[in-house]
Amino acid sequence: MSVRKLFERELEDLKDQLVEMCRLTETMISMAITALVNRDRELGFSIAEMDKKVDEYEMQIEKQCMRILIKQQPVARDFRHVSTALKMITDIERFGDQASDIGELVYSMPGDKYIKKLNHTTEMGNLAIKMVRESVRSFIQSDIALADEVIALDDKMDELFDTIKNELVELIKKDSSNGDQAITLMMVAKYLERIGDHAVNVAEWTKYNETGVHKKI
Amino acid sequence: MLIRKNRNPQNNELSFNGHISVSNASLWYEDFQALKNISIEIPENQITAFIGPSGCGKSTFLKCLNRMNDLVDNCRVEGSFKIGDVDIYGKIDVNELRKNVGMVFQKPNPFPMSVYDNIAYGPRTFGITKRQELDEIVESSLRQAAMWDDLKDRLFESALGLSGGQQQRLCIARALAVKPKIILMDEPTSALDPISTGKIEELCEELKKDTTIVIVTHNMQQASRISDKTGFFLLGELVEYDNTDNIFTSPNDERTERYITGRFG
């Protein structure tokens, strides 16, 4: 096999690992929302364990990128591909961290009845999963239009966050004893909103990978 | 060194500087067109690298810049070549041109004489005979080439006894002795080990403070390490010419991309 073909295979392996890492974080976010809705403390706790695997992926992919940089000294598209992967894993690792943080909140939350419906929170959770999946898919498939869609979805995420925040403020105003749970739900919303931001970063790196221009939106 | 003693005093007023401006340049070796309509602006006091597969025209183009192709039978050049305000294919003294546009070749080619005489050769050709003046030129040229400390006690030994890397730096020092505005380098490190290569690259970085350097290299990492601008040649065409950072991170032309990533060539 030619050196170039071997290199291309290494790049494909890198993509495969990114997809696996991303899928794991999607599962974690989904589990975090399920744990929240069902008040499943054990499920919430188990997410932290999965986060260790995400960290392992990050280390492994980082090492692989370093190896490619040293061995192949890539340039042009090849260089953008490896540097994008290196930047993306930081954001993907944060997906896992945020899911794990939500799991921990569920685990430590008192067993009171919820002070509000969780429909907006689950909507944020589903949107976060979609943004995570599509952002990484846009990179794998070199799809700038899809990256733009992910970036556009962040407005919806911010809107849901504001809705939840306003509801919680009203609930605290109405009854200060709602405060503890309101803060917890606010933190959940904030973690989900941050996942959206990291997905936007991934989409921006996809655009850099394709165009060579990195713009923060 | 291709300097003859019949210099034309009328050309003393020519104002060469380090800026090279070429437009619509073509070159034929008999019927074969080796360069096709090249236009390029090479900025002063920067390092410009030319890359491309063997036979693409990059060395041919380099040689046009000090009219080395004049020495090739049946070679015909068209287009405009200017250095500063000087039309180098106009009525000029070619010796004066080559004094201002020095050249370093792939294989070190010291003259079979002492280190001192190698460096003093050019200045002597241009009429400098005073010992003290020559001593100063030899020392400053060797210092510029970062060789003075190594060679100050070996000035009168044969240059052929130096290592390959030292010989190549001596050739650069020899070119510097006549204070050129531009130095052309045709694969100057391809025959050198990594340490000597590193020294030549450091030297280029140092020299560009007051000299324009145009370098042909097959070493892509070298081009990306040391050059400010890079031009990619293919089949006699200058396919792309841009800031080196752009060429090696996001080239505009698919052919450049394919060449530098090793997909062809």
XYZ file of C-alpha atoms in Angstrom:
482
model
C 0.000 0.000 0.000
C 1.367 3.447 -0.928
C 2.362 5.920 1.789
C -0.439 8.221 0.630
C -3.011 5.405 0.878
C -1.801 4.551 4.378
C -2.150 8.191 5.338
C -5.681 8.310 3.944
C -6.531 5.243 5.957
C -5.209 6.968 9.096
C -7.466 9.947 8.368
C -10.450 7.606 7.925
C -9.639 5.925 11.263
C -9.584 9.359 12.840
C -13.057 10.099 11.480
C -14.378 6.744 12.727
C -13.121 7.459 16.218
C -14.683 10.921 16.212
C -18.035 9.392 15.240
C -17.787 6.814 18.051
C -16.856 9.504 20.580
C -19.731 11.684 19.408
C -22.267 8.815 19.582
C -21.257 8.135 23.147
C -21.903 11.755 24.142
C -25.303 11.702 22.365
C -26.236 8.669 24.450
C -25.077 10.426 27.595
C -27.179 13.529 26.906
C -30.194 11.336 26.174
C -29.627 9.402 29.419
C -29.249 12.664 31.367
C -32.634 13.906 30.140
C -34.263 10.533 30.854
C -32.733 10.492 34.335
C -34.043 14.014 34.938
C -37.571 13.280 33.726
C -37.801 9.966 35.593
C -35.872 11.179 38.628
C -33.634 8.184 38.137
C -30.685 8.878 40.433
C -28.820 5.688 39.514
C -29.053 6.476 35.822
C -27.828 9.979 36.546
C -24.881 8.608 38.493
C -23.924 6.153 35.746
C -23.344 8.982 33.259
C -20.256 10.101 35.171
C -18.759 6.654 34.593
C -19.386 6.958 30.858
C -17.645 10.314 30.873
C -14.392 8.543 31.692
C -14.710 6.717 28.377
C -15.214 10.062 26.593
C -12.012 11.341 28.199
C -10.214 8.218 26.993
C -11.441 8.869 23.448
C -10.185 12.426 23.679
C -6.724 11.286 24.745
C -6.634 8.567 22.119
C -7.693 10.850 19.246
C -5.350 13.584 20.421
C -2.471 11.099 20.403
C -3.437 9.931 16.930
C -3.546 13.519 15.638
C -0.112 14.194 17.138
C 1.248 11.048 15.530
C -0.117 12.088 12.132
C 1.310 15.611 12.523
C 4.762 14.249 13.311
C 4.800 11.394 10.817
C 3.053 12.959 7.855
C 3.603 16.692 8.422
C 0.319 17.288 6.614
C -0.415 20.443 4.647
C -3.457 22.062 3.024
C -6.687 20.030 3.389
C -4.887 17.235 5.227
C -3.555 19.717 7.770
C -6.957 21.355 8.206
C -8.484 17.940 8.700
C -6.128 16.986 11.524
C -6.167 20.400 13.193
C -9.973 20.473 13.001
C -10.164 17.039 14.616
C -7.828 18.253 17.361
C -10.017 21.281 18.074
C -13.280 19.347 17.780
C -12.432 16.764 20.406
C -12.243 19.508 23.012
C -15.837 20.480 22.220
C -17.020 16.871 22.010
C -15.394 16.178 25.362
C -17.366 19.115 26.768
C -20.612 17.524 25.470
C -19.779 14.601 27.750
C -18.877 16.850 30.691
C -22.152 18.758 30.476
C -24.183 15.531 30.283
C -22.272 14.181 33.235
C -22.920 17.415 35.185
C -26.651 17.077 34.551
C -26.428 13.447 35.751
C -24.774 14.611 38.969
C -27.493 17.224 39.531
C -30.148 14.532 39.132
C -28.279 12.305 41.553
C -28.056 14.976 44.242
C -31.490 16.553 43.729
C -33.968 16.142 46.631
C -37.007 14.004 45.843
C -39.553 16.862 45.800
C -42.200 17.089 43.117
C -41.098 19.191 40.136
C -42.169 22.806 40.408
C -42.815 23.028 36.672
C -43.361 20.899 33.625
C -40.131 19.767 31.949
C -41.416 20.051 28.380
C -39.053 22.919 27.467
C -36.111 21.167 29.117
C -36.732 17.948 27.179
C -37.119 20.016 24.047
C -33.711 21.577 24.785
C -32.302 18.091 25.401
C -33.583 16.775 22.065
C -32.301 19.867 20.307
C -28.890 19.425 21.969
C -28.706 15.811 20.762
C -29.643 16.897 17.252
C -27.040 19.679 17.228
C -24.336 17.349 18.528
C -25.126 14.661 15.960
C -25.473 17.025 13.011
C -22.383 19.067 13.854
C -20.141 16.017 13.815
C -21.958 14.629 10.744
C -21.317 17.921 8.925
C -17.582 17.362 9.505
C -17.617 13.718 8.493
C -19.607 14.428 5.332
C -17.833 17.736 4.560
C -21.258 19.381 4.490
C -21.098 23.172 4.928
C -24.884 23.581 4.521
C -25.462 21.188 7.404
C -22.921 23.091 9.509
C -24.894 26.276 8.806
C -28.115 24.542 9.888
C -26.498 23.597 13.199
C -25.353 27.171 13.733
C -28.904 28.409 12.997
C -30.408 25.944 15.496
C -28.574 27.692 18.301
C -31.090 30.566 18.142
C -33.859 28.113 19.032
C -31.715 26.795 21.869
C -31.188 30.305 23.256
C -34.913 31.012 22.949
C -35.809 27.885 24.964
C -33.220 28.818 27.561
C -34.743 32.286 27.969
C -38.235 30.774 28.255
C -37.114 28.415 31.024
C -35.215 31.181 32.817
C -38.248 33.493 32.788
C -40.540 30.731 34.060
C -38.160 29.930 36.900
C -37.780 33.585 37.872
C -41.573 33.859 38.122
C -41.746 30.679 40.233
C -39.150 32.023 42.657
C -40.973 35.336 42.868
C -44.191 33.493 43.624
C -42.713 31.243 46.313
C -39.143 31.531 47.539
C -39.188 27.874 48.618
C -39.073 27.034 44.896
C -35.562 28.507 44.869
C -33.475 25.345 45.365
C -35.125 23.343 42.624
C -35.388 26.380 40.348
C -31.629 26.846 40.546
C -31.056 23.169 39.760
C -33.369 23.313 36.731
C -31.697 26.555 35.683
C -28.312 24.831 35.794
C -29.657 21.938 33.707
C -30.889 24.433 31.122
C -27.549 26.223 31.183
C -25.638 22.966 30.616
C -27.878 22.136 27.646
C -27.456 25.617 26.265
C -23.669 25.206 26.550
C -23.880 21.924 24.627
C -25.519 23.939 21.849
C -22.626 26.416 21.940
C -20.054 23.628 21.665
C -21.975 22.125 18.736
C -21.778 25.535 17.049
C -18.001 25.450 17.602
C -17.820 22.048 15.917
C -19.866 23.398 12.993
C -17.532 26.392 12.710
C -14.528 24.058 12.617
C -16.262 22.058 9.885
C -16.501 25.241 7.851
C -12.816 25.935 8.484
C -12.012 22.403 7.374
C -13.812 22.991 4.101
C -12.882 26.585 3.367
C -9.684 27.330 5.266
C -11.403 30.300 6.924
C -12.344 30.194 10.596
C -15.054 32.621 11.612
C -16.519 32.866 15.089
C -20.229 33.456 14.817
C 30.934 32.767 -10.737
C 30.162 34.202 -14.131
C 31.660 37.611 -13.841
C 33.900 38.838 -16.624
C 36.255 41.781 -16.303
C 34.840 43.772 -19.227
C 32.333 45.688 -17.198
C 30.583 48.556 -18.826
C 31.075 51.725 -16.760
C 27.956 53.284 -18.288
C 25.879 50.905 -16.194
C 27.146 52.129 -12.848
C 24.045 54.223 -12.420
C 21.596 51.372 -12.787
C 19.391 51.294 -9.718
C 18.832 47.686 -8.803
C 16.856 46.944 -5.690
C 15.447 43.723 -4.298
C 12.034 43.929 -5.958
C 11.474 41.638 -8.929
C 8.641 42.259 -11.340
C 8.002 39.833 -14.186
C 5.149 39.973 -16.637
C 4.084 37.671 -19.456
C 7.366 35.797 -19.433
C 7.799 32.817 -21.718
C 10.884 30.786 -22.531
C 11.668 28.261 -25.251
C 14.490 25.767 -25.544
C 14.409 25.449 -29.343
C 10.758 24.421 -29.975
C 10.003 23.356 -26.439
C 8.208 25.982 -24.380
C 9.542 25.631 -20.831
C 7.844 28.719 -19.350
C 4.357 29.873 -20.253
C 3.301 33.426 -19.716
C 4.580 33.888 -16.162
C 3.712 37.067 -14.282
C 4.879 37.575 -10.726
C 5.856 40.284 -8.257
C 8.555 39.133 -5.832
C 8.781 41.475 -2.843
C 11.994 42.952 -1.571
C 13.706 41.487 1.496
C 11.494 38.453 1.730
C 12.060 34.796 1.021
C 10.116 33.486 -1.949
C 10.084 29.741 -2.566
C 9.301 27.959 -5.826
C 8.006 24.430 -5.612
C 6.816 21.953 -8.208
C 7.690 18.585 -9.737
C 10.933 18.077 -11.659
C 10.881 19.680 -15.082
C 8.098 22.136 -14.226
C 10.190 25.220 -15.021
C 11.024 26.555 -11.568
C 14.827 26.406 -11.996
C 14.502 27.710 -15.551
C 12.548 30.656 -14.229
C 15.105 31.248 -11.469
C 17.889 31.359 -14.050
C 15.995 33.970 -16.041
C 16.397 36.342 -13.109
C 20.146 36.712 -13.608
C 20.189 35.722 -17.279
C 21.943 32.425 -16.744
C 19.855 31.157 -19.644
C 21.906 33.403 -21.929
C 24.484 30.640 -21.739
C 22.112 28.037 -23.155
C 22.152 27.634 -26.935
C 18.853 28.178 -28.748
C 17.148 29.530 -25.648
C 14.669 32.325 -26.337
C 13.061 34.517 -23.682
C 10.044 36.807 -24.081
C 8.262 39.100 -21.664
C 9.263 41.782 -19.206
C 11.762 41.159 -16.392
C 12.444 44.081 -14.097
C 14.559 44.335 -10.992
C 13.809 47.637 -9.371
C 13.516 49.930 -12.377
C 16.013 47.994 -14.445
C 14.846 46.022 -17.461
C 17.284 43.140 -17.095
C 16.884 42.002 -20.702
C 17.468 45.548 -21.930
C 20.805 47.095 -22.760
C 22.603 46.443 -19.493
C 25.914 45.006 -18.421
C 25.144 41.407 -17.506
C 28.077 41.397 -15.082
C 26.462 44.239 -13.204
C 23.220 42.269 -13.136
C 24.922 39.164 -11.747
C 26.754 41.255 -9.159
C 23.345 42.339 -7.888
C 21.673 38.994 -8.340
C 23.888 36.288 -6.857
C 23.286 32.598 -7.237
C 23.853 29.494 -5.142
C 23.531 26.077 -6.732
C 22.401 22.648 -5.624
C 25.932 21.303 -5.387
C 28.431 23.455 -3.502
C 30.939 24.763 -6.050
C 33.827 26.462 -4.260
C 36.697 27.458 -6.520
C 39.827 25.329 -6.107
C 41.594 28.007 -4.110
C 41.760 29.220 -0.522
C 38.746 30.253 1.534
C 40.025 33.831 1.411
C 40.490 33.877 -2.358
C 37.051 32.372 -2.904
C 35.451 35.286 -1.086
C 37.791 37.903 -2.525
C 37.295 36.665 -6.100
C 34.189 38.719 -6.840
C 35.390 41.998 -5.268
C 38.749 41.648 -7.063
C 36.885 41.180 -10.340
C 35.155 44.451 -9.665
C 38.452 46.223 -9.154
C 39.027 46.061 -5.404
C 42.688 45.316 -4.813
C 43.608 46.937 -1.489
C 44.437 44.244 1.012
C 42.761 45.948 3.941
C 39.544 46.441 2.017
C 39.540 42.822 0.876
C 40.248 41.658 4.427
C 37.219 43.578 5.620
C 35.017 42.148 2.883
C 36.174 38.591 3.604
C 35.514 38.983 7.306
C 32.114 40.640 6.934
C 30.981 38.114 4.293
C 32.013 35.188 6.460
C 30.378 36.791 9.482
C 27.150 37.274 7.504
C 27.288 33.613 6.555
C 27.866 32.756 10.253
C 31.217 31.118 9.404
C 33.799 33.583 10.667
C 34.416 31.817 13.976
C 34.802 28.459 12.221
C 37.056 29.661 9.446
C 39.039 32.649 10.726
C 42.018 30.374 11.382
C 41.641 28.494 8.108
C 41.382 31.408 5.688
C 44.320 30.308 3.624
C 43.480 26.631 3.494
C 41.846 25.180 0.423
C 38.081 25.605 0.328
C 37.833 22.084 -1.070
C 38.820 20.732 2.348
C 35.645 22.064 3.964
C 32.608 19.879 4.658
C 29.691 19.974 2.197
C 27.642 22.222 4.469
C 30.569 24.579 5.030
C 31.292 24.676 1.298
C 27.703 25.665 0.601
C 27.787 28.423 3.208
C 31.117 29.560 1.742
C 29.388 29.821 -1.640
C 26.724 31.992 -0.011
C 29.459 34.105 1.621
C 31.132 34.408 -1.796
C 27.883 35.636 -3.296
C 27.506 38.124 -0.415
C 30.984 39.568 -0.968
C 29.755 41.705 -3.868
C 26.763 42.907 -1.845
C 23.948 41.566 -4.011
C 20.379 42.814 -3.610
C 19.029 39.388 -4.489
C 20.284 35.844 -3.975
C 18.875 33.021 -6.068
C 19.176 29.566 -4.543
C 18.570 26.469 -6.605
C 17.919 23.583 -4.191
C 20.752 24.791 -1.953
C 20.333 22.129 0.714
C 19.374 19.047 -1.258
C 22.875 17.611 -0.885
C 23.237 18.535 2.787
C 22.549 16.773 6.080
C 19.803 18.127 8.402
C 22.240 20.100 10.593
C 23.848 21.865 7.632
C 20.379 22.379 6.149
C 19.266 24.005 9.397
C 22.261 26.355 9.298
C 21.529 27.427 5.718
C 17.876 28.028 6.630
C 18.892 30.129 9.639
C 21.241 32.031 7.375
C 18.421 32.759 4.901
C 16.326 34.127 7.741
C 19.204 36.377 8.773
C 20.028 37.506 5.216
C 16.527 38.533 4.307
C 16.881 41.596 6.529
C 18.571 43.258 3.578
C 18.533 40.741 0.757
C 15.743 39.272 -1.331
C 16.007 35.493 -1.481
C 14.391 33.355 -4.144
C 14.769 29.664 -3.481
C 13.835 26.610 -5.506
C 13.238 23.615 -3.285
C 11.817 20.127 -3.482
C 11.493 20.088 0.269
C 7.954 21.196 1.043
C 8.656 21.532 4.760
C 11.586 23.788 3.936
C 9.393 26.010 1.789
C 6.766 26.218 4.523
C 9.385 26.806 7.243
C 11.421 29.576 5.741
C 9.544 31.331 2.958
C 7.165 34.270 3.101
C 5.722 33.604 -0.335
C 5.454 30.412 -2.323
C 4.879 29.832 -6.022
C 3.794 26.480 -7.415
C 4.984 25.649 -10.929
C 3.541 22.920 -13.114
C 4.322 22.183 -16.769
C 5.861 25.608 -17.277
C 2.997 27.514 -15.673
C 2.974 29.408 -12.412
C -0.216 27.772 -11.158
C -0.468 29.606 -7.855
C 1.519 32.243 -6.001
C 0.484 33.412 -2.564
C 1.589 33.898 1.025
C 3.212 30.674 2.167
C 0.722 30.261 5.014
C -2.140 30.269 2.528
C -0.465 27.874 0.113
C 0.174 25.309 2.835
C -3.109 25.639 4.717
C -5.663 26.424 2.032
C -4.369 26.640 -1.513
C -6.804 27.981 -4.084
C -5.923 25.685 -6.934
C -6.768 21.999 -6.811
C -3.474 21.187 -8.602
C -1.482 22.889 -5.829
C -3.486 20.981 -3.238
C -2.861 17.685 -4.998
C 0.865 18.324 -5.358
C 1.636 19.478 -1.822
C -0.446 16.727 -0.238
C 1.418 14.130 -2.298
C -1.522 13.051 -4.443
C 0.545 13.466 -7.590
C 3.964 14.581 -8.753
